[in-house]
PDB file of C-alpha atoms in Angstrom:
ATOM      1  CA  MET Y   1      26.291 -24.238 -11.234  1.00  0.00           C
ATOM      2  CA  LEU Y   2      26.760 -27.579  -9.209  1.00  0.00           C
ATOM      3  CA  PRO Y   3      29.935 -29.445 -10.590  1.00  0.00           C
ATOM      4  CA  ARG Y   4      28.641 -32.379 -11.456  1.00  0.00           C
ATOM      5  CA  PRO Y   5      29.979 -35.455  -9.391  1.00  0.00           C
ATOM      6  CA  ARG Y   6      32.028 -38.579 -11.449  1.00  0.00           C
ATOM      7  CA  PRO Y   7      29.561 -41.313 -12.091  1.00  0.00           C
ATOM      8  CA  HIS Y   8      29.868 -43.949  -9.335  1.00  0.00           C
ATOM      9  CA  ARG Y   9      28.034 -47.587  -9.327  1.00  0.00           C
ATOM     10  CA  ALA Y  10      26.710 -46.891  -5.801  1.00  0.00           C
ATOM     11  CA  PHE Y  11      24.858 -43.969  -7.326  1.00  0.00           C
ATOM     12  CA  GLY Y  12      22.529 -46.583  -9.007  1.00  0.00           C
ATOM     13  CA  VAL Y  13      21.514 -48.640  -5.480  1.00  0.00           C
ATOM     14  CA  ILE Y  14      20.978 -44.766  -4.217  1.00  0.00           C
ATOM     15  CA  ARG Y  15      18.711 -43.417  -7.139  1.00  0.00           C
ATOM     16  CA  LEU Y  16      16.705 -46.811  -6.947  1.00  0.00           C
ATOM     17  CA  GLY Y  17      16.022 -46.276  -3.273  1.00  0.00           C
ATOM     18  CA  VAL Y  18      15.194 -42.776  -3.534  1.00  0.00           C
ATOM     19  CA  THR Y  19      12.875 -43.319  -6.804  1.00  0.00           C
ATOM     20  CA  ALA Y  20      10.841 -46.466  -4.947  1.00  0.00           C
ATOM     21  CA  PHE Y  21      10.596 -44.035  -1.753  1.00  0.00           C
ATOM     22  CA  LEU Y  22       9.158 -41.500  -4.101  1.00  0.00           C
ATOM     23  CA  ALA Y  23       6.855 -43.829  -5.921  1.00  0.00           C
ATOM     24  CA  VAL Y  24       5.352 -45.302  -2.581  1.00  0.00           C
ATOM     25  CA  HIS Y  25       5.203 -42.022  -0.881  1.00  0.00           C
ATOM     26  CA  VAL Y  26       3.149 -40.387  -4.110  1.00  0.00           C
ATOM     27  CA  PHE Y  27       1.182 -43.963  -4.537  1.00  0.00           C
ATOM     28  CA  ILE Y  28      -0.484 -43.435  -0.573  1.00  0.00           C
ATOM     29  CA  SER Y  29      -1.104 -39.779  -1.222  1.00  0.00           C
ATOM     30  CA  ALA Y  30      -4.215 -37.960  -2.411  1.00  0.00           C
ATOM     31  CA  TRP Y  31      -4.067 -37.807  -6.017  1.00  0.00           C
ATOM     32  CA  LEU Y  32      -6.522 -35.121  -7.296  1.00  0.00           C
ATOM     33  CA  VAL Y  33      -7.886 -32.586  -4.811  1.00  0.00           C
ATOM     34  CA  ALA Y  34     -10.905 -30.087  -5.664  1.00  0.00           C
ATOM     35  CA  THR Y  35     -12.123 -27.584  -3.388  1.00  0.00           C
ATOM     36  CA  VAL Y  36     -15.408 -24.771  -3.764  1.00  0.00           C
ATOM     37  CA  GLU Y  37     -15.424 -21.863  -1.733  1.00  0.00           C
ATOM     38  CA  GLY Y  38     -18.933 -20.323  -1.973  1.00  0.00           C
ATOM     39  CA  VAL Y  39     -20.631 -16.838   0.049  1.00  0.00           C
ATOM     40  CA  TYR Y  40     -23.577 -15.560  -0.420  1.00  0.00           C
ATOM     41  CA  THR Y  41     -22.301 -11.536  -0.275  1.00  0.00           C
ATOM     42  CA  GLU Y  42     -25.933  -9.684  -0.368  1.00  0.00           C
ATOM     43  CA  GLY Y  43     -29.507 -10.332   0.423  1.00  0.00           C
ATOM     44  CA  LYS Y  44     -31.186 -12.363   2.783  1.00  0.00           C
ATOM     45  CA  PRO Y  45     -29.275 -15.811   2.966  1.00  0.00           C
ATOM     46  CA  ALA Y  46     -26.166 -13.553   3.394  1.00  0.00           C
ATOM     47  CA  PRO Y  47     -23.614 -14.338   4.914  1.00  0.00           C
ATOM     48  CA  THR Y  48     -23.835 -18.028   4.810  1.00  0.00           C
ATOM     49  CA  GLU Y  49     -20.501 -19.845   3.726  1.00  0.00           C
ATOM     50  CA  ALA Y  50     -20.083 -23.072   1.865  1.00  0.00           C
ATOM     51  CA  HIS Y  51     -17.190 -24.761   1.967  1.00  0.00           C
ATOM     52  CA  SER Y  52     -16.693 -28.558  -0.153  1.00  0.00           C
ATOM     53  CA  LEU Y  53     -13.343 -30.568  -0.411  1.00  0.00           C
ATOM     54  CA  VAL Y  54     -13.225 -33.634  -2.540  1.00  0.00           C
ATOM     55  CA  ALA Y  55     -10.026 -35.698  -2.231  1.00  0.00           C
ATOM     56  CA  ILE Y  56      -9.594 -38.747  -4.403  1.00  0.00           C
ATOM     57  CA  ASP Y  57      -6.787 -41.272  -3.417  1.00  0.00           C
ATOM     58  CA  LYS Y  58      -5.800 -45.057  -4.989  1.00  0.00           C
ATOM     59  CA  ASP Y  59      -9.095 -46.550  -3.093  1.00  0.00           C
ATOM     60  CA  ARG Y  60     -11.433 -44.083  -2.201  1.00  0.00           C
ATOM     61  CA  THR Y  61     -13.118 -40.543  -3.024  1.00  0.00           C
ATOM     62  CA  MET Y  62     -13.926 -38.383   0.117  1.00  0.00           C
ATOM     63  CA  ILE Y  63     -16.144 -35.629  -0.154  1.00  0.00           C
ATOM     64  CA  ASP Y  64     -16.377 -33.280   2.945  1.00  0.00           C
ATOM     65  CA  VAL Y  65     -19.299 -30.793   2.977  1.00  0.00           C
ATOM     66  CA  GLU Y  66     -19.308 -27.863   5.699  1.00  0.00           C
ATOM     67  CA  ILE Y  67     -21.807 -24.539   5.939  1.00  0.00           C
ATOM     68  CA  LYS Y  68     -20.922 -22.057   7.812  1.00  0.00           C
ATOM     69  CA  LYS Y  69     -23.353 -18.943   9.173  1.00  0.00           C
ATOM     70  CA  ALA Y  70     -26.342 -21.026   8.105  1.00  0.00           C
ATOM     71  CA  THR Y  71     -29.388 -19.464  10.509  1.00  0.00           C
ATOM     72  CA  SER Y  72     -29.729 -16.885   7.684  1.00  0.00           C
ATOM     73  CA  PHE Y  73     -29.745 -19.468   4.768  1.00  0.00           C
ATOM     74  CA  PHE Y  74     -32.529 -21.631   6.437  1.00  0.00           C
ATOM     75  CA  PHE Y  75     -34.574 -18.598   7.207  1.00  0.00           C
ATOM     76  CA  TYR Y  76     -34.284 -17.700   3.282  1.00  0.00           C
ATOM     77  CA  THR Y  77     -35.285 -21.493   2.575  1.00  0.00           C
ATOM     78  CA  LEU Y  78     -38.398 -21.236   4.939  1.00  0.00           C
ATOM     79  CA  GLU Y  79     -39.791 -18.233   3.531  1.00  0.00           C
ATOM     80  CA  ARG Y  80     -38.835 -18.379  -0.145  1.00  0.00           C
ATOM     81  CA  ASP Y  81     -41.553 -19.831  -2.571  1.00  0.00           C
ATOM     82  CA  GLY Y  82     -40.041 -22.833  -4.777  1.00  0.00           C
ATOM     83  CA  ASP Y  83     -42.531 -22.633  -7.298  1.00  0.00           C
ATOM     84  CA  ALA Y  84     -42.045 -18.947  -8.445  1.00  0.00           C
ATOM     85  CA  SER Y  85     -40.696 -18.552 -11.960  1.00  0.00           C
ATOM     86  CA  VAL Y  86     -40.626 -16.188 -14.865  1.00  0.00           C
ATOM     87  CA  PRO Y  87     -43.178 -16.697 -17.377  1.00  0.00           C
ATOM     88  CA  VAL Y  88     -41.960 -19.011 -20.248  1.00  0.00           C
ATOM     89  CA  ASN Y  89     -42.423 -18.318 -24.016  1.00  0.00           C
ATOM     90  CA  SER Y  90     -44.993 -21.100 -24.792  1.00  0.00           C
ATOM     91  CA  SER Y  91     -43.621 -21.246 -28.346  1.00  0.00           C
ATOM     92  CA  SER Y  92     -39.827 -22.087 -27.157  1.00  0.00           C
ATOM     93  CA  SER Y  93     -41.220 -24.790 -24.722  1.00  0.00           C
ATOM     94  CA  SER Y  94     -43.549 -26.579 -27.159  1.00  0.00           C
ATOM     95  CA  GLU Y  95     -40.355 -26.614 -29.446  1.00  0.00           C
ATOM     96  CA  ASN Y  96     -38.451 -27.697 -26.690  1.00  0.00           C
ATOM     97  CA  THR Y  97     -41.184 -30.699 -25.901  1.00  0.00           C
ATOM     98  CA  THR Y  98     -40.879 -31.888 -29.235  1.00  0.00           C
ATOM     99  CA  GLU Y  99     -37.295 -32.216 -29.758  1.00  0.00           C
ATOM    100  CA  ASP Y 100     -37.270 -33.861 -26.383  1.00  0.00           C
ATOM    101  CA  THR Y 101     -40.320 -36.199 -27.590  1.00  0.00           C
ATOM    102  CA  SER Y 102     -38.255 -37.021 -30.814  1.00  0.00           C
ATOM    103  CA  GLY Y 103     -34.994 -37.670 -29.266  1.00  0.00           C
ATOM    104  CA  ASP Y 104     -36.444 -40.400 -26.327  1.00  0.00           C
ATOM    105  CA  GLU Y 105     -37.699 -42.126 -29.731  1.00  0.00           C
ATOM    106  CA  ASP Y 106     -34.513 -42.021 -31.397  1.00  0.00           C
ATOM    107  CA  GLY Y 107     -32.301 -42.772 -28.339  1.00  0.00           C
ATOM    108  CA  GLY Y 108     -34.498 -45.626 -27.114  1.00  0.00           C
ATOM    109  CA  SER Y 109     -32.355 -48.303 -28.918  1.00  0.00           C
ATOM    110  CA  ASP Y 110     -29.148 -46.535 -28.154  1.00  0.00           C
ATOM    111  CA  ASP Y 111     -29.894 -46.925 -24.398  1.00  0.00           C
ATOM    112  CA  GLU Y 112     -30.445 -50.768 -24.678  1.00  0.00           C
ATOM    113  CA  GLN Y 113     -27.013 -50.818 -26.488  1.00  0.00           C
ATOM    114  CA  SER Y 114     -25.207 -48.552 -23.864  1.00  0.00           C
ATOM    115  CA  VAL Y 115     -26.183 -49.967 -20.779  1.00  0.00           C
ATOM    116  CA  GLY Y 116     -23.885 -53.141 -20.907  1.00  0.00           C
ATOM    117  CA  GLY Y 117     -20.955 -50.380 -22.649  1.00  0.00           C
ATOM    118  CA  ASP Y 118     -20.332 -48.586 -19.257  1.00  0.00           C
ATOM    119  CA  GLU Y 119     -16.723 -47.997 -18.115  1.00  0.00           C
ATOM    120  CA  ASP Y 120     -15.366 -47.339 -14.605  1.00  0.00           C
ATOM    121  CA  TRP Y 121     -13.173 -44.337 -15.885  1.00  0.00           C
ATOM    122  CA  LEU Y 122     -11.947 -43.547 -12.562  1.00  0.00           C
ATOM    123  CA  SER Y 123     -10.935 -47.000 -11.938  1.00  0.00           C
ATOM    124  CA  THR Y 124      -9.025 -47.098 -15.109  1.00  0.00           C
ATOM    125  CA  GLY Y 125      -7.162 -43.845 -14.306  1.00  0.00           C
ATOM    126  CA  ARG Y 126      -6.514 -45.226 -11.132  1.00  0.00           C
ATOM    127  CA  GLN Y 127      -4.925 -48.251 -12.771  1.00  0.00           C
ATOM    128  CA  SER Y 128      -2.768 -46.086 -15.318  1.00  0.00           C
ATOM    129  CA  ILE Y 129      -1.101 -44.471 -12.373  1.00  0.00           C
ATOM    130  CA  LYS Y 130      -0.331 -47.579 -11.299  1.00  0.00           C
ATOM    131  CA  VAL Y 131       1.334 -48.893 -13.907  1.00  0.00           C
ATOM    132  CA  ALA Y 132       3.259 -45.345 -14.526  1.00  0.00           C
ATOM    133  CA  LEU Y 133       4.435 -45.905 -11.070  1.00  0.00           C
ATOM    134  CA  VAL Y 134       5.746 -49.328 -11.432  1.00  0.00           C
ATOM    135  CA  ALA Y 135       7.265 -48.460 -14.576  1.00  0.00           C
ATOM    136  CA  LEU Y 136       9.154 -45.665 -13.192  1.00  0.00           C
ATOM    137  CA  VAL Y 137      10.787 -47.645 -10.384  1.00  0.00           C
ATOM    138  CA  LEU Y 138      11.694 -50.433 -13.063  1.00  0.00           C
ATOM    139  CA  SER Y 139      13.229 -47.943 -15.423  1.00  0.00           C
ATOM    140  CA  GLU Y 140      16.015 -47.002 -12.652  1.00  0.00           C
ATOM    141  CA  LEU Y 141      16.328 -50.496 -11.931  1.00  0.00           C
ATOM    142  CA  LEU Y 142      17.169 -50.694 -15.579  1.00  0.00           C
ATOM    143  CA  MET Y 143      19.787 -48.169 -15.106  1.00  0.00           C
ATOM    144  CA  LEU Y 144      22.170 -50.545 -13.104  1.00  0.00           C
ATOM    145  CA  SER Y 145      22.479 -52.510 -16.666  1.00  0.00           C
ATOM    146  CA  GLY Y 146      24.399 -52.182 -19.442  1.00  0.00           C
ATOM    147  CA  PHE Y 147      21.386 -51.428 -21.688  1.00  0.00           C
ATOM    148  CA  LYS Y 148      21.966 -49.199 -24.448  1.00  0.00           C
ATOM    149  CA  TRP Y 149      18.778 -46.961 -24.514  1.00  0.00           C
ATOM    150  CA  ARG Y 150      18.618 -47.118 -20.677  1.00  0.00           C
ATOM    151  CA  HIS Y 151      18.280 -43.184 -20.262  1.00  0.00           C
ATOM    152  CA  HIS Y 152      15.456 -42.802 -23.197  1.00  0.00           C
ATOM    153  CA  VAL Y 153      13.445 -45.888 -21.215  1.00  0.00           C
ATOM    154  CA  ARG Y 154      13.822 -43.687 -18.194  1.00  0.00           C
ATOM    155  CA  THR Y 155      12.986 -40.173 -19.458  1.00  0.00           C
ATOM    156  CA  LEU Y 156       9.987 -41.696 -21.042  1.00  0.00           C
ATOM    157  CA  ALA Y 157       9.055 -43.354 -18.152  1.00  0.00           C
ATOM    158  CA  PHE Y 158       8.873 -40.418 -16.211  1.00  0.00           C
ATOM    159  CA  LEU Y 159       6.954 -38.305 -18.597  1.00  0.00           C
ATOM    160  CA  ALA Y 160       4.625 -41.031 -18.956  1.00  0.00           C
ATOM    161  CA  THR Y 161       4.065 -40.995 -14.878  1.00  0.00           C
ATOM    162  CA  LEU Y 162       3.397 -37.010 -15.265  1.00  0.00           C
ATOM    163  CA  THR Y 163       1.307 -37.310 -17.789  1.00  0.00           C
ATOM    164  CA  ALA Y 164      -1.128 -40.222 -15.885  1.00  0.00           C
ATOM    165  CA  PHE Y 165      -0.841 -37.837 -12.711  1.00  0.00           C
ATOM    166  CA  ALA Y 166      -1.873 -34.624 -14.700  1.00  0.00           C
ATOM    167  CA  VAL Y 167      -3.786 -35.602 -17.827  1.00  0.00           C
ATOM    168  CA  VAL Y 168      -4.979 -39.286 -17.773  1.00  0.00           C
ATOM    169  CA  PHE Y 169      -6.688 -39.274 -14.379  1.00  0.00           C
ATOM    170  CA  PRO Y 170      -7.992 -35.889 -14.306  1.00  0.00           C
ATOM    171  CA  ALA Y 171      -9.697 -36.522 -17.493  1.00  0.00           C
ATOM    172  CA  CYS Y 172     -11.148 -40.085 -16.501  1.00  0.00           C
ATOM    173  CA  TYR Y 173     -12.554 -38.140 -13.101  1.00  0.00           C
ATOM    174  CA  MET Y 174     -14.183 -35.639 -15.737  1.00  0.00           C
ATOM    175  CA  LEU Y 175     -15.490 -38.594 -17.790  1.00  0.00           C
ATOM    176  CA  GLU Y 176     -16.561 -40.364 -14.667  1.00  0.00           C
ATOM    177  CA  LEU Y 177     -18.429 -37.368 -13.591  1.00  0.00           C
ATOM    178  CA  SER Y 178     -20.424 -36.809 -17.021  1.00  0.00           C
ATOM    179  CA  GLY Y 179     -21.109 -40.332 -17.382  1.00  0.00           C
ATOM    180  CA  GLY Y 180     -23.380 -42.527 -15.373  1.00  0.00           C
ATOM    181  CA  GLU Y 181     -26.974 -42.769 -16.375  1.00  0.00           C
ATOM    182  CA  GLY Y 182     -26.524 -41.101 -19.291  1.00  0.00           C
ATOM    183  CA  GLU Y 183     -29.824 -39.500 -20.191  1.00  0.00           C
ATOM    184  CA  GLU Y 184     -31.786 -40.079 -17.406  1.00  0.00           C
ATOM    185  CA  SER Y 185     -29.188 -37.981 -15.010  1.00  0.00           C
ATOM    186  CA  ASP Y 186     -29.631 -35.190 -17.635  1.00  0.00           C
ATOM    187  CA  ASN Y 187     -33.643 -35.124 -17.639  1.00  0.00           C
ATOM    188  CA  THR Y 188     -33.263 -35.532 -14.065  1.00  0.00           C
ATOM    189  CA  ALA Y 189     -30.885 -32.925 -13.453  1.00  0.00           C
ATOM    190  CA  THR Y 190     -32.925 -30.461 -15.456  1.00  0.00           C
ATOM    191  CA  ASN Y 191     -35.869 -30.705 -12.811  1.00  0.00           C
ATOM    192  CA  THR Y 192     -34.012 -29.824  -9.339  1.00  0.00           C
ATOM    193  CA  PRO Y 193     -34.436 -26.741  -7.525  1.00  0.00           C
ATOM    194  CA  GLY Y 194     -31.084 -26.284  -8.167  1.00  0.00           C
ATOM    195  CA  ALA Y 195     -31.102 -26.453 -11.905  1.00  0.00           C
ATOM    196  CA  ASN Y 196     -33.834 -24.120 -12.078  1.00  0.00           C
ATOM    197  CA  ILE Y 197     -33.050 -21.493  -9.656  1.00  0.00           C
ATOM    198  CA  GLU Y 198     -31.048 -19.272 -11.986  1.00  0.00           C
ATOM    199  CA  THR Y 199     -32.697 -19.780 -15.155  1.00  0.00           C
ATOM    200  CA  VAL Y 200     -36.166 -20.031 -13.946  1.00  0.00           C
ATOM    201  CA  SER Y 201     -36.834 -17.898 -10.685  1.00  0.00           C
ATOM    202  CA  PHE Y 202     -34.061 -15.252 -10.780  1.00  0.00           C
ATOM    203  CA  VAL Y 203     -34.621 -12.231 -13.466  1.00  0.00           C
ATOM    204  CA  HIS Y 204     -32.258  -9.129 -14.005  1.00  0.00           C
ATOM    205  CA  THR Y 205     -28.970 -11.371 -13.407  1.00  0.00           C
ATOM    206  CA  ASN Y 206     -25.537 -10.711 -13.874  1.00  0.00           C
ATOM    207  CA  ALA Y 207     -22.932 -13.302 -13.753  1.00  0.00           C
ATOM    208  CA  SER Y 208     -19.277 -13.201 -14.381  1.00  0.00           C
ATOM    209  CA  SER Y 209     -16.453 -15.612 -14.162  1.00  0.00           C
ATOM    210  CA  ASP Y 210     -12.429 -15.493 -14.418  1.00  0.00           C
ATOM    211  CA  PHE Y 211     -10.276 -18.659 -15.308  1.00  0.00           C
ATOM    212  CA  SER Y 212      -6.646 -18.448 -13.889  1.00  0.00           C
ATOM    213  CA  LEU Y 213      -3.560 -21.275 -13.713  1.00  0.00           C
ATOM    214  CA  ILE Y 214      -2.474 -22.128  -9.983  1.00  0.00           C
ATOM    215  CA  TRP Y 215       0.214 -24.307  -9.225  1.00  0.00           C
ATOM    216  CA  LEU Y 216      -0.192 -27.882 -10.405  1.00  0.00           C
ATOM    217  CA  GLY Y 217      -4.061 -26.674 -10.937  1.00  0.00           C
ATOM    218  CA  ILE Y 218      -6.662 -24.607 -11.942  1.00  0.00           C
ATOM    219  CA  GLU Y 219      -8.758 -21.779 -10.356  1.00  0.00           C
ATOM    220  CA  LEU Y 220     -12.516 -20.385 -11.379  1.00  0.00           C
ATOM    221  CA  GLU Y 221     -13.865 -17.676  -9.686  1.00  0.00           C
ATOM    222  CA  ALA Y 222     -17.473 -16.889 -10.313  1.00  0.00           C
ATOM    223  CA  ASP Y 223     -19.794 -14.188  -9.592  1.00  0.00           C
ATOM    224  CA  PHE Y 224     -24.029 -14.524  -9.474  1.00  0.00           C
ATOM    225  CA  SER Y 225     -26.645 -12.031  -8.608  1.00  0.00           C
ATOM    226  CA  GLY Y 226     -30.067 -10.997  -9.399  1.00  0.00           C
ATOM    227  CA  TYR Y 227     -33.724 -10.808  -8.080  1.00  0.00           C
ATOM    228  CA  ASP Y 228     -35.400 -13.968  -6.415  1.00  0.00           C
ATOM    229  CA  LEU Y 229     -38.901 -14.186  -7.659  1.00  0.00           C
ATOM    230  CA  GLY Y 230     -39.301 -16.685  -4.674  1.00  0.00           C
ATOM    231  CA  LEU Y 231     -39.137 -13.489  -2.073  1.00  0.00           C
ATOM    232  CA  VAL Y 232     -41.152 -11.401  -3.768  1.00  0.00           C
ATOM    233  CA  GLU Y 233     -44.949 -11.162  -3.552  1.00  0.00           C
ATOM    234  CA  PRO Y 234     -47.125 -13.311  -6.373  1.00  0.00           C
ATOM    235  CA  GLU Y 235     -48.878 -10.194  -7.543  1.00  0.00           C
ATOM    236  CA  ASN Y 236     -45.430  -8.281  -8.140  1.00  0.00           C
ATOM    237  CA  ARG Y 237     -43.613 -10.984  -9.785  1.00  0.00           C
ATOM    238  CA  THR Y 238     -44.482  -9.886 -13.854  1.00  0.00           C
ATOM    239  CA  THR Y 239     -43.727  -6.309 -12.443  1.00  0.00           C
ATOM    240  CA  VAL Y 240     -40.243  -7.526 -11.329  1.00  0.00           C
ATOM    241  CA  ALA Y 241     -39.637  -9.745 -14.132  1.00  0.00           C
ATOM    242  CA  ALA Y 242     -40.782  -6.678 -16.325  1.00  0.00           C
ATOM    243  CA  GLN Y 243     -38.234  -4.092 -14.663  1.00  0.00           C
ATOM    244  CA  VAL Y 244     -35.599  -3.747 -11.847  1.00  0.00           C
ATOM    245  CA  PRO Y 245     -37.408  -2.605  -8.579  1.00  0.00           C
ATOM    246  CA  GLU Y 246     -36.639   0.464  -7.252  1.00  0.00           C
ATOM    247  CA  LYS Y 247     -33.896   0.925  -4.446  1.00  0.00           C
ATOM    248  CA  GLY Y 248     -35.182   1.259  -0.973  1.00  0.00           C
ATOM    249  CA  SER Y 249     -38.676  -0.629  -2.214  1.00  0.00           C
ATOM    250  CA  GLU Y 250     -39.968  -3.982  -1.080  1.00  0.00           C
ATOM    251  CA  ASP Y 251     -39.351  -5.889  -3.896  1.00  0.00           C
ATOM    252  CA  ALA Y 252     -35.535  -4.440  -3.960  1.00  0.00           C
ATOM    253  CA  SER Y 253     -35.171  -6.884  -1.112  1.00  0.00           C
ATOM    254  CA  SER Y 254     -35.216  -9.916  -3.049  1.00  0.00           C
ATOM    255  CA  PHE Y 255     -31.788  -9.086  -4.638  1.00  0.00           C
ATOM    256  CA  ILE Y 256     -29.283 -11.802  -3.776  1.00  0.00           C
ATOM    257  CA  ALA Y 257     -25.701 -11.836  -4.558  1.00  0.00           C
ATOM    258  CA  PHE Y 258     -23.296 -15.015  -4.134  1.00  0.00           C
ATOM    259  CA  GLU Y 259     -19.534 -15.359  -5.012  1.00  0.00           C
ATOM    260  CA  SER Y 260     -17.679 -18.822  -5.460  1.00  0.00           C
ATOM    261  CA  THR Y 261     -14.111 -19.996  -6.047  1.00  0.00           C
ATOM    262  CA  PHE Y 262     -13.501 -23.567  -7.511  1.00  0.00           C
ATOM    263  CA  GLU Y 263      -9.990 -25.190  -7.483  1.00  0.00           C
ATOM    264  CA  ILE Y 264      -8.943 -28.180  -8.575  1.00  0.00           C
ATOM    265  CA  GLN Y 265      -5.029 -29.454  -7.585  1.00  0.00           C
ATOM    266  CA  LEU Y 266      -3.004 -32.307  -8.160  1.00  0.00           C
ATOM    267  CA  GLY Y 267      -2.440 -33.936  -5.258  1.00  0.00           C
ATOM    268  CA  LYS Y 268       0.103 -31.814  -2.751  1.00  0.00           C
ATOM    269  CA  ASN Y 269       2.874 -34.538  -2.667  1.00  0.00           C
ATOM    270  CA  LEU Y 270       2.979 -35.107  -6.571  1.00  0.00           C
ATOM    271  CA  ASP Y 271       5.619 -32.179  -6.852  1.00  0.00           C
ATOM    272  CA  ILE Y 272       7.948 -34.099  -5.213  1.00  0.00           C
ATOM    273  CA  LEU Y 273       8.229 -36.445  -8.130  1.00  0.00           C
ATOM    274  CA  LEU Y 274       9.991 -33.103  -9.964  1.00  0.00           C
ATOM    275  CA  VAL Y 275      12.925 -34.230  -7.701  1.00  0.00           C
ATOM    276  CA  LEU Y 276      14.053 -37.006  -9.606  1.00  0.00           C
ATOM    277  CA  PRO Y 277      15.806 -35.258 -13.046  1.00  0.00           C
ATOM    278  CA  ALA Y 278      17.928 -33.138 -10.199  1.00  0.00           C
ATOM    279  CA  MET Y 279      18.910 -36.768  -8.658  1.00  0.00           C
ATOM    280  CA  TRP Y 280      19.511 -38.118 -12.045  1.00  0.00           C
ATOM    281  CA  TYR Y 281      22.001 -34.917 -12.554  1.00  0.00           C
ATOM    282  CA  LEU Y 282      23.849 -35.059  -9.000  1.00  0.00           C
ATOM    283  CA  LEU Y 283      24.016 -38.984  -9.021  1.00  0.00           C
ATOM    284  CA  PRO Y 284      25.164 -39.682 -12.694  1.00  0.00           C
ATOM    285  CA  ALA Y 285      24.907 -43.324 -13.765  1.00  0.00           C
ATOM    286  CA  VAL Y 286      28.222 -45.097 -14.989  1.00  0.00           C
ATOM    287  CA  ASP Y 287      28.521 -45.135 -18.994  1.00  0.00           C
ATOM    288  CA  PRO Y 288      28.194 -48.479 -20.401  1.00  0.00           C
ATOM    289  CA  ARG Y 289      31.338 -48.158 -22.324  1.00  0.00           C
ATOM    290  CA  GLN Y 290      33.383 -47.269 -19.354  1.00  0.00           C
ATOM    291  CA  GLN Y 291      31.513 -50.061 -17.524  1.00  0.00           C
ATOM    292  CA  ARG Y 292      32.539 -52.311 -20.075  1.00  0.00           C
ATOM    293  CA  LYS Y 293      36.203 -51.258 -20.126  1.00  0.00           C
ATOM    294  CA  THR Y 294      36.323 -51.789 -16.306  1.00  0.00           C
ATOM    295  CA  LEU Y 295      35.235 -55.010 -16.609  1.00  0.00           C
ATOM    296  CA  VAL Y 296      37.793 -56.051 -19.630  1.00  0.00           C
ATOM    297  CA  GLY Y 297      40.467 -54.778 -17.337  1.00  0.00           C
ATOM    298  CA  VAL Y 298      39.556 -56.467 -14.494  1.00  0.00           C
ATOM    299  CA  GLU Y 299      39.880 -59.948 -16.400  1.00  0.00           C
ATOM    300  CA  ASP Y 300      43.077 -59.137 -17.896  1.00  0.00           C
ATOM    301  CA  GLU Y 301      44.526 -58.273 -14.767  1.00  0.00           C
TER     302      GLU Y 301
END
């Protein structure tokens, strides 16, 4: 273990400068990065790949979407019948309709009250990070004084900064995604083709997912496969829905498999904040009691 240097007043200025530099460096970099990688591994859309990147910084939310090898996917969308679906149980659908109707009646008055109560969660998350970074720099400035609890204040400011980046801001981002139009967005989402393609238009499906931790984030791997009724002749859809098509048959060509990887990470430069505790050890602050003794000795001379 490296020997710890003796405290010196000049170390305080160095620590303050390094802390301010790192705070500005982190402030102007991306705070949250989400990536989605998807590929069709089997079926007519294969080998189409989809790549999506979302980066959030202090001012903007940047989104980049790229589709590679999209020729097969283009012809797949032209060939596929978007109206194909599995027969739905009439009793369950009627129950759902009744529940939706009653829910709309009960929630009518609530929607009027919540219109003015929507909050910009992403702005709140950004504000929390700005406050935390300013508090971190000010806590290091406090180390130049003789305040008794200055070390505790600096530690709390450092932990608050990590919490703002690792907990508060991601939580605000998720609340921002789930907020907005409320019930209207939920109803719209269930009527889109993307919402129905796995639950209605695919049969004999198989889905799996695997969750894992990565550096400064999480990773979710998901696989989905099934038979797309949109690629099956209308007269054969009932048969395909009832039993798996035989291998080599025309209906078996409707099988599609898709693999995806979703990663959400803190910004690439945020781990540089972990340098600060090491700097505190290598550049220790002067003990307030020793500082007072030095001042008293100078006055006596």
